[in-house]
Tab-separated table of C-alpha atoms in Angstrom:
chain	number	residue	atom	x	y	z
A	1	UNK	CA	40.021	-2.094	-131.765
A	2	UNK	CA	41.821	0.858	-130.309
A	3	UNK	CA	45.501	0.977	-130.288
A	4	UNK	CA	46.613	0.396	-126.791
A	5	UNK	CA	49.568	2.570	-126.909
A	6	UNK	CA	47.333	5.641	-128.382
A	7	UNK	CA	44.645	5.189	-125.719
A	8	UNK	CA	47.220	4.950	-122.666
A	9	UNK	CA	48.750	8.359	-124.231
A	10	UNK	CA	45.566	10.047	-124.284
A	11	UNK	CA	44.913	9.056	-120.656
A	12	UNK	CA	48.121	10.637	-119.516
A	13	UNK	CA	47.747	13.845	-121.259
A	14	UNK	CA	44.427	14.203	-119.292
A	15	UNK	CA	45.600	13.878	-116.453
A	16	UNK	CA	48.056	16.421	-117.105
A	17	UNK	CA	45.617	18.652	-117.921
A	18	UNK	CA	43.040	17.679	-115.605
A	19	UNK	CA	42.897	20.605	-113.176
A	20	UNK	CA	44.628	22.731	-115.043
A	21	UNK	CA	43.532	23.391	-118.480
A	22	UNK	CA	40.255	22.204	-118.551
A	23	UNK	CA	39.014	22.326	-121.928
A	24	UNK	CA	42.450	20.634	-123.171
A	25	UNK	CA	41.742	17.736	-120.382
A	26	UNK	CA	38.125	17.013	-122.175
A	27	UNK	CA	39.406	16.756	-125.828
A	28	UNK	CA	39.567	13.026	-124.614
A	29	UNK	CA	36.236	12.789	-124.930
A	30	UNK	CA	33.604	11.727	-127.388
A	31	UNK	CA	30.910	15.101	-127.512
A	32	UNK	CA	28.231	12.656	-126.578
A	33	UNK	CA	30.192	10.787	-123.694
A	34	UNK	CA	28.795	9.776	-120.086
A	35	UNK	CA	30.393	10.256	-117.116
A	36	UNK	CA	28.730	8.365	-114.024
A	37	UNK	CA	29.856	8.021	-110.261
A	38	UNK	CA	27.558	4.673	-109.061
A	39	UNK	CA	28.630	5.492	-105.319
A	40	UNK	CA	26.017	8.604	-105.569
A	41	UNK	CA	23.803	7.634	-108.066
A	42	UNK	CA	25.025	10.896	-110.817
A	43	UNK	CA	25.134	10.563	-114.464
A	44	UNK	CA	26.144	13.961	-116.445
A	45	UNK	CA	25.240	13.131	-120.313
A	46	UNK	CA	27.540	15.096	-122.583
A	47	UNK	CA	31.017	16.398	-121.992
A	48	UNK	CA	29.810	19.881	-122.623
A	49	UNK	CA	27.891	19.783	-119.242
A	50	UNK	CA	30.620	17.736	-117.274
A	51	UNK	CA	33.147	19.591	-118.285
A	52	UNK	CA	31.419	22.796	-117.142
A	53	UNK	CA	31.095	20.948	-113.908
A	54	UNK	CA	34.664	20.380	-113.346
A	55	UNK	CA	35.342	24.022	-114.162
A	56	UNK	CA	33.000	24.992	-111.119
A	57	UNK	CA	34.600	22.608	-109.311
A	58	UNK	CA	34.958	24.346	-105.495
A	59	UNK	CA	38.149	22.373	-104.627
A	60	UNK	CA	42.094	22.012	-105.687
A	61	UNK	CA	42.166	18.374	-106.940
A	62	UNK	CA	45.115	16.663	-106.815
A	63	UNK	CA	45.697	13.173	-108.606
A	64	UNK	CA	48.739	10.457	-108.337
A	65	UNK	CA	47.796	8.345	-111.001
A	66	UNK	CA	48.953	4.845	-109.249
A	67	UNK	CA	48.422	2.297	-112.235
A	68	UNK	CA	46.903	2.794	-116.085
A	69	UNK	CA	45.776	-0.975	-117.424
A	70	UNK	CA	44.246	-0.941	-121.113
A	71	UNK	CA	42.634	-4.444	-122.624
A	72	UNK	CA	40.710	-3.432	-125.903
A	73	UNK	CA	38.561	-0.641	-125.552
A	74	UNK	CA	38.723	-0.339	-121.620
A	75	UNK	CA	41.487	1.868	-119.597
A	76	UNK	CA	41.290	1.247	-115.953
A	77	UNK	CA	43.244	4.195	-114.172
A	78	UNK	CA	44.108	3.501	-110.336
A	79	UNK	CA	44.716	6.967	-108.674
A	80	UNK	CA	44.928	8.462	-105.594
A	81	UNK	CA	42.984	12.131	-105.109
A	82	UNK	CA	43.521	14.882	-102.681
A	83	UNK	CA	40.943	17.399	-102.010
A	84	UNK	CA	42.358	21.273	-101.002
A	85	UNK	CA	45.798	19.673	-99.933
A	86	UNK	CA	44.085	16.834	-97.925
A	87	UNK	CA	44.577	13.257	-97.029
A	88	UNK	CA	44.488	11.019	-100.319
A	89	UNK	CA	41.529	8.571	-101.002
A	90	UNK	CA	41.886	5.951	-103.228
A	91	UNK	CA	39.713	6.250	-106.671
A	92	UNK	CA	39.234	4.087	-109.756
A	93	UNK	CA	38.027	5.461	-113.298
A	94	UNK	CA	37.141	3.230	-116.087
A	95	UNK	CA	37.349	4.770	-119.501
A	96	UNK	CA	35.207	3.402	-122.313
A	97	UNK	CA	36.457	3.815	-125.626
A	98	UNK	CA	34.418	4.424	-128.887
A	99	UNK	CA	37.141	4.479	-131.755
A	100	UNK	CA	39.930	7.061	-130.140
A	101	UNK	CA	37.910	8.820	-127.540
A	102	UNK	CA	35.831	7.914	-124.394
A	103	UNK	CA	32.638	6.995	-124.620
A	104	UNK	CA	32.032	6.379	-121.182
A	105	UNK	CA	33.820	6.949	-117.502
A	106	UNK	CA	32.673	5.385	-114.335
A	107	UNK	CA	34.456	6.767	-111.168
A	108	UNK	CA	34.339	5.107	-108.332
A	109	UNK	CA	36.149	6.737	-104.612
A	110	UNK	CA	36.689	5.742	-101.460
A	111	UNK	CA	39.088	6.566	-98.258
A	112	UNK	CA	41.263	3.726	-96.883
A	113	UNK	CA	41.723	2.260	-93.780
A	114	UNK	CA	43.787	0.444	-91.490
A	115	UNK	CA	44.322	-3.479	-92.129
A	116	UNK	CA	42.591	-5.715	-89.222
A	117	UNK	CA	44.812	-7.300	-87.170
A	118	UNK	CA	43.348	-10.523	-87.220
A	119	UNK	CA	44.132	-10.995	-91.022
A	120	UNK	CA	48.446	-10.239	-90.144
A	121	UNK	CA	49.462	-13.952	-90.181
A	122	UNK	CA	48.435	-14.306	-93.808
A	123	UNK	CA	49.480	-11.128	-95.382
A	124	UNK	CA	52.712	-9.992	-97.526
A	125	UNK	CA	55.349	-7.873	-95.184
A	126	UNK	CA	55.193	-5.609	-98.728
A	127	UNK	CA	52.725	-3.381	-99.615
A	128	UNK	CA	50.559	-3.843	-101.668
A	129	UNK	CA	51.429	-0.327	-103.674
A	130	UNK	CA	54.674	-0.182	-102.356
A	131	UNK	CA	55.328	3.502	-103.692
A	132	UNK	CA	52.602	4.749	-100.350
């Protein structure tokens, strides 16, 4: 098993990286590492052709990482993502660790939306992330 300390360090260097230095962001991965997105069906095998992908990338990506949780060989990151300067959507990547690198990233985005009404007499009065 992973040290937990060593895997939430390499997370954090990526995603200093990440958007800037591309090739420095991707020595978290394993050469042989997936990266899927399950909302539209993609799976890039190999970091060598995802990380060509992100370099084409057409937009300025922004990322807040909200919350980094590690349990074994799993990091769950909680971020929120602008696009070009945008509004930010919530997102959720799960790393997959093989020894010290990722094996395996699922990223999953969405945009949020304002609470119903109807559910008010049974919520918190704080946030639930209240740094937004």
């Amino acid at each position: 098993m992973p040290d937990q300390s060593a895997l939430l360090d390499q997370v954090r260097r990526y995603f200093e990286y990440a958007g800037a230095d591309v090739d420095r962001a991707h020595e978290i991965y394993h050469d042989d590492a997936v990266l899927e997105f399950p909302q539209s069906g993609e799976r890039f095998e190999g970091v060598a052709n995802f990380r060509e992908w992100r370099r084409q990338y057409p937009a300025d990506v922004r990322f807040r990482i909200r919350r980094v949780t590690a349990c074994e060989d799993l990091v769950v990151v909680e971020v929120s993502v602008s696009y070009d300067g945008g509004p930010c959507q919530y997102g959720v990547q799960l790393l997959e660790f093989r020894d010290d690198k990722v094996a395996r990233e699922r990223i999953y985005g969405m945009d949020g939306w304002d609470a119903p009404e109807w559910r008010a007499p049974w919520r918190a009065d704080t946030r639930a992330d209240a740094s937004e």
